[in-house]
Each structure stands twice: as structure tokens, then as C-alpha cells.
PDB file of C-alpha atoms in Angstrom:
ATOM      1  CA  GLY A1241       3.549  21.305  31.253  1.00  0.00           C
ATOM      2  CA  GLN A1242       7.072  20.081  31.005  1.00  0.00           C
ATOM      3  CA  GLN A1243       9.131  21.592  28.210  1.00  0.00           C
ATOM      4  CA  VAL A1244      12.397  20.752  26.582  1.00  0.00           C
ATOM      5  CA  MET A1245      14.278  23.628  25.018  1.00  0.00           C
ATOM      6  CA  GLN A1246      16.429  22.769  22.018  1.00  0.00           C
ATOM      7  CA  ILE A1247      18.961  25.139  20.521  1.00  0.00           C
ATOM      8  CA  PRO A1248      19.836  26.362  18.033  1.00  0.00           C
ATOM      9  CA  GLN A1249      16.779  26.318  15.817  1.00  0.00           C
ATOM     10  CA  TYR A1250      18.909  26.378  12.661  1.00  0.00           C
ATOM     11  CA  GLN A1251      22.585  25.874  11.898  1.00  0.00           C
ATOM     12  CA  HIS A1252      24.363  26.490   8.615  1.00  0.00           C
ATOM     13  CA  VAL A1253      27.825  24.929   8.332  1.00  0.00           C
ATOM     14  CA  GLN A1254      30.426  24.400   5.679  1.00  0.00           C
ATOM     15  CA  GLU A1255      31.118  20.766   4.956  1.00  0.00           C
ATOM     16  CA  GLY A1256      33.875  19.617   7.299  1.00  0.00           C
ATOM     17  CA  GLU A1257      32.886  21.925  10.145  1.00  0.00           C
ATOM     18  CA  ASP A1258      31.558  20.613  13.433  1.00  0.00           C
ATOM     19  CA  PHE A1259      27.969  20.917  14.643  1.00  0.00           C
ATOM     20  CA  THR A1260      26.342  20.733  18.067  1.00  0.00           C
ATOM     21  CA  THR A1261      22.730  20.834  19.196  1.00  0.00           C
ATOM     22  CA  TYR A1262      21.631  21.086  22.815  1.00  0.00           C
ATOM     23  CA  CYS A1263      18.549  20.075  24.759  1.00  0.00           C
ATOM     24  CA  ASN A1264      17.743  21.494  28.166  1.00  0.00           C
ATOM     25  CA  SER A1265      15.018  20.526  30.609  1.00  0.00           C
ATOM     26  CA  SER A1266      13.906  22.285  33.773  1.00  0.00           C
ATOM     27  CA  THR A1267      13.167  18.914  35.362  1.00  0.00           C
ATOM     28  CA  THR A1268      15.281  15.834  35.840  1.00  0.00           C
ATOM     29  CA  LEU A1269      14.932  13.326  33.047  1.00  0.00           C
ATOM     30  CA  SER A1270      14.871   9.552  33.342  1.00  0.00           C
ATOM     31  CA  ASN A1271      16.248   9.083  29.843  1.00  0.00           C
ATOM     32  CA  ILE A1272      16.587  10.912  26.548  1.00  0.00           C
ATOM     33  CA  GLN A1273      16.516   9.806  22.937  1.00  0.00           C
ATOM     34  CA  TRP A1274      17.823  11.458  19.787  1.00  0.00           C
ATOM     35  CA  TYR A1275      16.237  11.264  16.342  1.00  0.00           C
ATOM     36  CA  LYS A1276      17.131  12.479  12.869  1.00  0.00           C
ATOM     37  CA  GLN A1277      14.573  13.505  10.271  1.00  0.00           C
ATOM     38  CA  ARG A1278      15.681  14.000   6.690  1.00  0.00           C
ATOM     39  CA  PRO A1279      13.750  16.567   4.624  1.00  0.00           C
ATOM     40  CA  GLY A1280      10.426  15.022   3.625  1.00  0.00           C
ATOM     41  CA  GLY A1281      11.042  11.958   5.784  1.00  0.00           C
ATOM     42  CA  HIS A1282      10.087  10.591   9.155  1.00  0.00           C
ATOM     43  CA  PRO A1283      12.095  10.673  12.402  1.00  0.00           C
ATOM     44  CA  VAL A1284      14.650   7.889  12.717  1.00  0.00           C
ATOM     45  CA  PHE A1285      16.052   6.788  16.068  1.00  0.00           C
ATOM     46  CA  LEU A1286      19.737   7.479  16.671  1.00  0.00           C
ATOM     47  CA  ILE A1287      20.512   6.748  20.320  1.00  0.00           C
ATOM     48  CA  GLN A1288      19.154   6.487  23.849  1.00  0.00           C
ATOM     49  CA  LEU A1289      20.928   7.828  26.955  1.00  0.00           C
ATOM     50  CA  VAL A1290      19.953   6.667  30.413  1.00  0.00           C
ATOM     51  CA  LYS A1291      22.816   7.161  32.868  1.00  0.00           C
ATOM     52  CA  SER A1292      24.010  10.398  34.412  1.00  0.00           C
ATOM     53  CA  GLY A1293      27.081  11.691  32.559  1.00  0.00           C
ATOM     54  CA  GLU A1294      26.720   9.062  29.856  1.00  0.00           C
ATOM     55  CA  VAL A1295      28.656   9.575  26.619  1.00  0.00           C
ATOM     56  CA  LYS A1296      28.020   7.473  23.534  1.00  0.00           C
ATOM     57  CA  LYS A1297      29.638   7.620  20.121  1.00  0.00           C
ATOM     58  CA  GLN A1298      28.464   6.555  16.700  1.00  0.00           C
ATOM     59  CA  LYS A1299      31.201   7.196  14.165  1.00  0.00           C
ATOM     60  CA  ARG A1300      31.282  11.014  13.860  1.00  0.00           C
ATOM     61  CA  LEU A1301      28.360  11.549  16.256  1.00  0.00           C
ATOM     62  CA  THR A1302      28.896  12.017  19.998  1.00  0.00           C
ATOM     63  CA  PHE A1303      25.964  12.079  22.417  1.00  0.00           C
ATOM     64  CA  GLN A1304      26.151  13.284  26.003  1.00  0.00           C
ATOM     65  CA  PHE A1305      23.750  13.201  28.933  1.00  0.00           C
ATOM     66  CA  GLY A1306      24.438  15.749  31.656  1.00  0.00           C
ATOM     67  CA  GLU A1307      25.479  14.833  35.171  1.00  0.00           C
ATOM     68  CA  ALA A1308      22.236  16.225  36.560  1.00  0.00           C
ATOM     69  CA  LYS A1309      20.218  14.513  33.789  1.00  0.00           C
ATOM     70  CA  LYS A1310      18.691  17.827  32.775  1.00  0.00           C
ATOM     71  CA  ASN A1311      20.553  18.409  29.548  1.00  0.00           C
ATOM     72  CA  SER A1312      21.929  16.551  26.592  1.00  0.00           C
ATOM     73  CA  SER A1313      23.908  17.300  23.469  1.00  0.00           C
ATOM     74  CA  LEU A1314      24.603  15.840  20.049  1.00  0.00           C
ATOM     75  CA  HIS A1315      27.906  16.733  18.416  1.00  0.00           C
ATOM     76  CA  ILE A1316      28.821  15.917  14.831  1.00  0.00           C
ATOM     77  CA  THR A1317      32.480  16.081  13.884  1.00  0.00           C
ATOM     78  CA  ALA A1318      33.425  17.078  10.348  1.00  0.00           C
ATOM     79  CA  THR A1319      29.924  17.344   8.912  1.00  0.00           C
ATOM     80  CA  GLN A1320      29.089  15.830   5.550  1.00  0.00           C
ATOM     81  CA  THR A1321      26.251  16.642   3.162  1.00  0.00           C
ATOM     82  CA  THR A1322      24.576  13.408   4.253  1.00  0.00           C
ATOM     83  CA  ASP A1323      24.149  14.906   7.730  1.00  0.00           C
ATOM     84  CA  VAL A1324      21.535  17.407   6.556  1.00  0.00           C
ATOM     85  CA  GLY A1325      18.197  17.181   8.287  1.00  0.00           C
ATOM     86  CA  THR A1326      16.550  18.040  11.568  1.00  0.00           C
ATOM     87  CA  TYR A1327      17.794  16.576  14.819  1.00  0.00           C
ATOM     88  CA  PHE A1328      15.349  16.128  17.682  1.00  0.00           C
ATOM     89  CA  CYS A1329      15.738  15.148  21.277  1.00  0.00           C
ATOM     90  CA  ALA A1330      12.915  13.244  22.987  1.00  0.00           C
ATOM     91  CA  ALA A1331      12.784  13.446  26.757  1.00  0.00           C
ATOM     92  CA  PHE A1332      11.148  11.294  29.407  1.00  0.00           C
ATOM     93  CA  THR A1333      10.552  11.987  33.082  1.00  0.00           C
ATOM     94  CA  GLY A1334       9.662   8.534  34.291  1.00  0.00           C
ATOM     95  CA  GLY A1335       6.455   7.809  32.426  1.00  0.00           C
ATOM     96  CA  PHE A1336       5.555   7.000  28.871  1.00  0.00           C
ATOM     97  CA  LYS A1337       4.696  10.518  27.775  1.00  0.00           C
ATOM     98  CA  THR A1338       7.198  11.787  25.201  1.00  0.00           C
ATOM     99  CA  ILE A1339       8.311  15.413  25.062  1.00  0.00           C
ATOM    100  CA  PHE A1340      10.197  16.360  21.922  1.00  0.00           C
ATOM    101  CA  GLY A1341      12.423  19.367  21.541  1.00  0.00           C
ATOM    102  CA  ALA A1342      11.542  21.694  18.660  1.00  0.00           C
ATOM    103  CA  GLY A1343      14.494  20.377  16.672  1.00  0.00           C
ATOM    104  CA  THR A1344      17.637  21.815  15.143  1.00  0.00           C
ATOM    105  CA  ARG A1345      17.716  21.961  11.383  1.00  0.00           C
ATOM    106  CA  LEU A1346      21.198  21.426   9.959  1.00  0.00           C
ATOM    107  CA  PHE A1347      22.215  22.782   6.564  1.00  0.00           C
ATOM    108  CA  VAL A1348      25.567  21.666   5.150  1.00  0.00           C
ATOM    109  CA  LYS A1349      27.162  23.544   2.284  1.00  0.00           C
ATOM    110  CA  ALA A1350      29.501  21.546   0.097  1.00  0.00           C
TER     111      ALA A1350
ATOM    112  CA  GLU B  56       9.726  -6.126   6.348  1.00  0.00           C
ATOM    113  CA  ALA B  57       9.308  -4.634   9.826  1.00  0.00           C
ATOM    114  CA  GLN B  58       7.407  -1.397   9.477  1.00  0.00           C
ATOM    115  CA  VAL B  59       4.782   1.049  10.647  1.00  0.00           C
ATOM    116  CA  THR B  60       2.207   1.924   8.018  1.00  0.00           C
ATOM    117  CA  GLN B  61      -0.207   4.834   7.927  1.00  0.00           C
ATOM    118  CA  ASN B  62      -3.157   5.521   5.691  1.00  0.00           C
ATOM    119  CA  PRO B  63      -3.940   7.731   4.008  1.00  0.00           C
ATOM    120  CA  ARG B  64      -0.627   9.464   3.322  1.00  0.00           C
ATOM    121  CA  TYR B  65      -2.345  12.641   2.174  1.00  0.00           C
ATOM    122  CA  LEU B  66      -5.825  13.898   2.944  1.00  0.00           C
ATOM    123  CA  ILE B  67      -7.682  17.102   2.210  1.00  0.00           C
ATOM    124  CA  THR B  68     -11.006  17.419   3.958  1.00  0.00           C
ATOM    125  CA  VAL B  69     -13.488  20.017   5.138  1.00  0.00           C
ATOM    126  CA  THR B  70     -14.341  21.276   8.589  1.00  0.00           C
ATOM    127  CA  GLY B  71     -16.582  18.951  10.550  1.00  0.00           C
ATOM    128  CA  LYS B  72     -16.266  15.853   8.377  1.00  0.00           C
ATOM    129  CA  LYS B  73     -15.230  12.942  10.582  1.00  0.00           C
ATOM    130  CA  LEU B  74     -12.096  11.136   9.522  1.00  0.00           C
ATOM    131  CA  THR B  75      -9.857   8.299  10.662  1.00  0.00           C
ATOM    132  CA  VAL B  76      -6.156   7.892  10.058  1.00  0.00           C
ATOM    133  CA  THR B  77      -5.066   4.289  10.419  1.00  0.00           C
ATOM    134  CA  CYS B  78      -1.779   3.084  11.864  1.00  0.00           C
ATOM    135  CA  SER B  79      -0.553  -0.485  11.839  1.00  0.00           C
ATOM    136  CA  GLN B  80       2.702  -2.121  12.924  1.00  0.00           C
ATOM    137  CA  ASN B  81       3.936  -5.652  12.256  1.00  0.00           C
ATOM    138  CA  MET B  82       6.609  -5.807  14.958  1.00  0.00           C
ATOM    139  CA  ASN B  83       4.415  -6.947  17.864  1.00  0.00           C
ATOM    140  CA  HIS B  84       5.202  -3.742  19.737  1.00  0.00           C
ATOM    141  CA  GLU B  85       3.333  -2.931  22.940  1.00  0.00           C
ATOM    142  CA  TYR B  86       3.728   0.843  22.821  1.00  0.00           C
ATOM    143  CA  MET B  87       2.165   3.008  20.122  1.00  0.00           C
ATOM    144  CA  SER B  88       1.822   6.743  19.869  1.00  0.00           C
ATOM    145  CA  TRP B  89       0.488   9.560  17.710  1.00  0.00           C
ATOM    146  CA  TYR B  90       2.283  12.844  17.098  1.00  0.00           C
ATOM    147  CA  ARG B  91       1.594  15.957  15.132  1.00  0.00           C
ATOM    148  CA  GLN B  92       4.392  17.992  13.615  1.00  0.00           C
ATOM    149  CA  ASP B  93       4.054  21.703  12.958  1.00  0.00           C
ATOM    150  CA  PRO B  94       6.782  24.121  11.790  1.00  0.00           C
ATOM    151  CA  GLY B  95       8.806  25.472  14.675  1.00  0.00           C
ATOM    152  CA  LEU B  96       7.037  23.279  17.229  1.00  0.00           C
ATOM    153  CA  GLY B  97       8.674  19.942  16.630  1.00  0.00           C
ATOM    154  CA  LEU B  98       6.647  16.833  17.371  1.00  0.00           C
ATOM    155  CA  ARG B  99       3.902  16.988  19.936  1.00  0.00           C
ATOM    156  CA  GLN B 100       2.366  13.859  21.372  1.00  0.00           C
ATOM    157  CA  ILE B 101      -1.393  13.484  20.962  1.00  0.00           C
ATOM    158  CA  TYR B 102      -2.141  10.106  22.552  1.00  0.00           C
ATOM    159  CA  TYR B 103      -0.188   7.009  23.395  1.00  0.00           C
ATOM    160  CA  SER B 104      -0.991   3.432  24.254  1.00  0.00           C
ATOM    161  CA  MET B 105       1.018   1.083  26.388  1.00  0.00           C
ATOM    162  CA  ASN B 106      -0.947  -1.992  25.340  1.00  0.00           C
ATOM    163  CA  VAL B 107      -4.324  -3.203  24.122  1.00  0.00           C
ATOM    164  CA  GLU B 108      -7.170  -1.225  25.725  1.00  0.00           C
ATOM    165  CA  VAL B 109      -4.671   1.039  27.546  1.00  0.00           C
ATOM    166  CA  THR B 110      -4.452   4.599  26.230  1.00  0.00           C
ATOM    167  CA  ASP B 111      -3.455   7.928  27.729  1.00  0.00           C
ATOM    168  CA  LYS B 112      -3.320  11.570  26.744  1.00  0.00           C
ATOM    169  CA  GLY B 113      -0.223  13.239  25.463  1.00  0.00           C
ATOM    170  CA  ASP B 114       0.335  16.972  25.383  1.00  0.00           C
ATOM    171  CA  VAL B 115      -2.255  17.916  22.753  1.00  0.00           C
ATOM    172  CA  PRO B 116      -5.200  15.466  22.919  1.00  0.00           C
ATOM    173  CA  GLU B 117      -8.036  17.959  22.379  1.00  0.00           C
ATOM    174  CA  GLY B 118     -10.081  17.201  19.280  1.00  0.00           C
ATOM    175  CA  TYR B 119      -8.705  13.686  18.856  1.00  0.00           C
ATOM    176  CA  LYS B 120      -9.733  10.186  19.863  1.00  0.00           C
ATOM    177  CA  VAL B 121      -7.879   6.900  19.705  1.00  0.00           C
ATOM    178  CA  SER B 122      -8.604   3.255  20.314  1.00  0.00           C
ATOM    179  CA  ARG B 123      -6.414   0.186  20.770  1.00  0.00           C
ATOM    180  CA  LYS B 124      -8.566  -2.869  20.247  1.00  0.00           C
ATOM    181  CA  GLU B 125      -5.775  -4.896  18.671  1.00  0.00           C
ATOM    182  CA  LYS B 126      -2.088  -4.820  19.406  1.00  0.00           C
ATOM    183  CA  ARG B 127      -1.067  -3.994  15.841  1.00  0.00           C
ATOM    184  CA  ASN B 128      -3.522  -1.145  15.163  1.00  0.00           C
ATOM    185  CA  PHE B 129      -3.857   2.313  16.677  1.00  0.00           C
ATOM    186  CA  PRO B 130      -6.242   4.517  14.663  1.00  0.00           C
ATOM    187  CA  LEU B 131      -6.494   8.273  15.179  1.00  0.00           C
ATOM    188  CA  ILE B 132      -9.999   9.688  14.942  1.00  0.00           C
ATOM    189  CA  LEU B 133     -10.944  13.297  14.324  1.00  0.00           C
ATOM    190  CA  GLU B 134     -14.653  13.494  15.081  1.00  0.00           C
ATOM    191  CA  SER B 135     -15.073  17.067  13.850  1.00  0.00           C
ATOM    192  CA  PRO B 136     -11.884  18.317  12.216  1.00  0.00           C
ATOM    193  CA  SER B 137     -11.053  22.008  12.292  1.00  0.00           C
ATOM    194  CA  PRO B 138      -8.480  24.020  10.310  1.00  0.00           C
ATOM    195  CA  ASN B 139      -6.130  24.169  13.322  1.00  0.00           C
ATOM    196  CA  GLN B 140      -5.734  20.403  12.987  1.00  0.00           C
ATOM    197  CA  THR B 141      -4.042  20.859   9.628  1.00  0.00           C
ATOM    198  CA  SER B 142      -0.696  19.222  10.257  1.00  0.00           C
ATOM    199  CA  LEU B 143       1.680  16.368   9.520  1.00  0.00           C
ATOM    200  CA  TYR B 144       0.800  13.351  11.638  1.00  0.00           C
ATOM    201  CA  PHE B 145       3.125  10.530  12.617  1.00  0.00           C
ATOM    202  CA  CYS B 146       2.367   7.225  14.236  1.00  0.00           C
ATOM    203  CA  ALA B 147       5.130   5.420  16.105  1.00  0.00           C
ATOM    204  CA  SER B 148       5.588   2.104  17.866  1.00  0.00           C
ATOM    205  CA  SER B 149       8.098   0.819  20.361  1.00  0.00           C
ATOM    206  CA  PRO B 150       8.915  -2.576  21.869  1.00  0.00           C
ATOM    207  CA  ARG B 151       8.459  -3.357  25.542  1.00  0.00           C
ATOM    208  CA  PRO B 152      11.149  -1.461  27.470  1.00  0.00           C
ATOM    209  CA  ALA B 153      13.671  -3.107  29.694  1.00  0.00           C
ATOM    210  CA  VAL B 154      12.534  -3.287  33.309  1.00  0.00           C
ATOM    211  CA  ARG B 155      15.075  -0.672  34.383  1.00  0.00           C
ATOM    212  CA  LEU B 156      13.963   1.802  31.720  1.00  0.00           C
ATOM    213  CA  ALA B 157      11.221   4.133  32.851  1.00  0.00           C
ATOM    214  CA  GLY B 158      10.001   5.187  29.413  1.00  0.00           C
ATOM    215  CA  PRO B 159       9.573   3.619  26.009  1.00  0.00           C
ATOM    216  CA  ASN B 160      12.384   2.139  23.994  1.00  0.00           C
ATOM    217  CA  GLU B 161      13.376   3.477  20.615  1.00  0.00           C
ATOM    218  CA  GLN B 162      10.357   4.497  18.589  1.00  0.00           C
ATOM    219  CA  PHE B 163       9.791   3.414  14.999  1.00  0.00           C
ATOM    220  CA  PHE B 164       7.895   5.998  13.003  1.00  0.00           C
ATOM    221  CA  GLY B 165       5.489   5.604  10.149  1.00  0.00           C
ATOM    222  CA  PRO B 166       5.871   7.631   6.927  1.00  0.00           C
ATOM    223  CA  GLY B 167       3.449  10.343   8.034  1.00  0.00           C
ATOM    224  CA  THR B 168       0.018  11.593   6.996  1.00  0.00           C
ATOM    225  CA  ARG B 169      -0.316  15.121   5.707  1.00  0.00           C
ATOM    226  CA  LEU B 170      -3.762  16.407   6.630  1.00  0.00           C
ATOM    227  CA  THR B 171      -5.330  19.620   5.400  1.00  0.00           C
ATOM    228  CA  VAL B 172      -8.640  20.768   6.859  1.00  0.00           C
ATOM    229  CA  LEU B 173     -10.361  23.496   4.871  1.00  0.00           C
TER     230      LEU B 173
END
């Protein structure tokens, strides 16, 4: 079945450093969502991208959707300890089935 | 308060003993879904429902059943649980998407149910 590859699996950063996670699909996506899950918590919606080449910003977070709608990225500028958690992409190919990436777990050292 | 609730939050059971995990949302959402989360595998969709009496398989439906008799409830049934169904389960709901959007809108997740099958 369809898969979404998410890299890296883990990332350790020093507070203040930047962080990026990537999602790649072999098939064209209709839209993609990003979620954050704090340790011991549940996934929380961050953003949805629909248009080719779309870029959206939320404070220190920048989300991109590739021109071919096969990849997406989440970039955090100047990480803070509150950014710790696992970031997931959720991909859709035109139906209502959801395919999640395996997630990138972010560790931030103060 | 708008929320998705799941019960029980924790459950330890034995192989073959039928169980039901309930999920309820108070946001009048059309779309509901069940996921399981396992280390290194992220979230995998079990079943989803686009409205009352409309359900469909996700990526890992084997060994599970669902029903959607009411809009607010979407129970997950394990008729004969096995140890490989030990996992963290999440229910999620989503409002009706905009016409131009092909998939569901943002999904609101419940707190999770940690299931152990011995």
C-alpha cells in the first residue's frame, strides 16, 4: 500500500538550533497535515497544506508542500525546550484514508 | 468543552476475551477514525467512518470491528484479542471538509487507550 517516509527518526538539538523533518511520498498527495505529540500525550493538529508549493508559517514553525505534491517539510527555527515531542505528517491521496509518517522525535537540550 | 473521549484509558486482558473500546465526540463531527500507535511505526489507521452507518477499512483492519450507529460514537471491537494487538489506540474525529478538500479536515484526537493482551 501507499507509504509515507519520514526522516529523520530522531533528532537531538541544542536549544536555539534549528530543526527540520521531511515527509516523502511515492505518489502525488491531495493534501498533507502535520501533528505534534508531546511525550505521553495525543497528537495535536498543527497545519494543513493543500496547494502545490504552499508555504505556511506559525511563529517559529515553517511548513512547506512540494511543487509536485509528493513531499513536505516542517522547519523549526531556534528550537526551545517546549518544542520537544514527536512530529508526524499525515498524508492523503484523494480519499479519506489517512497515512501517517513514522514520526520524528525531537529532543532539545537546554 | 469540545473533546473526544475514550474508555477505558488502560486495559489489561487475556487472549480471546472480547473487548470494546468506546469513543465519543461532542463536536458533531461527521468523520471518525481509529488508529493504533506502535514504537517506530507511527500511527496506523484501523477503520474510519465518514458518517453514520458508513465505515471503511484503513491500513490494518484485521482483527478489529467497528460500528457507527450514532454520529457521536464510534466503538472499536476486538472479538478475540491476541498479543499482537497490544498497542496504544487513538480515536479521532474531524468536521465535514470543505468541498474542495479531498480528505478529512484537521483531526481531533482522544487521550488514547493503552491495551495489553496477555
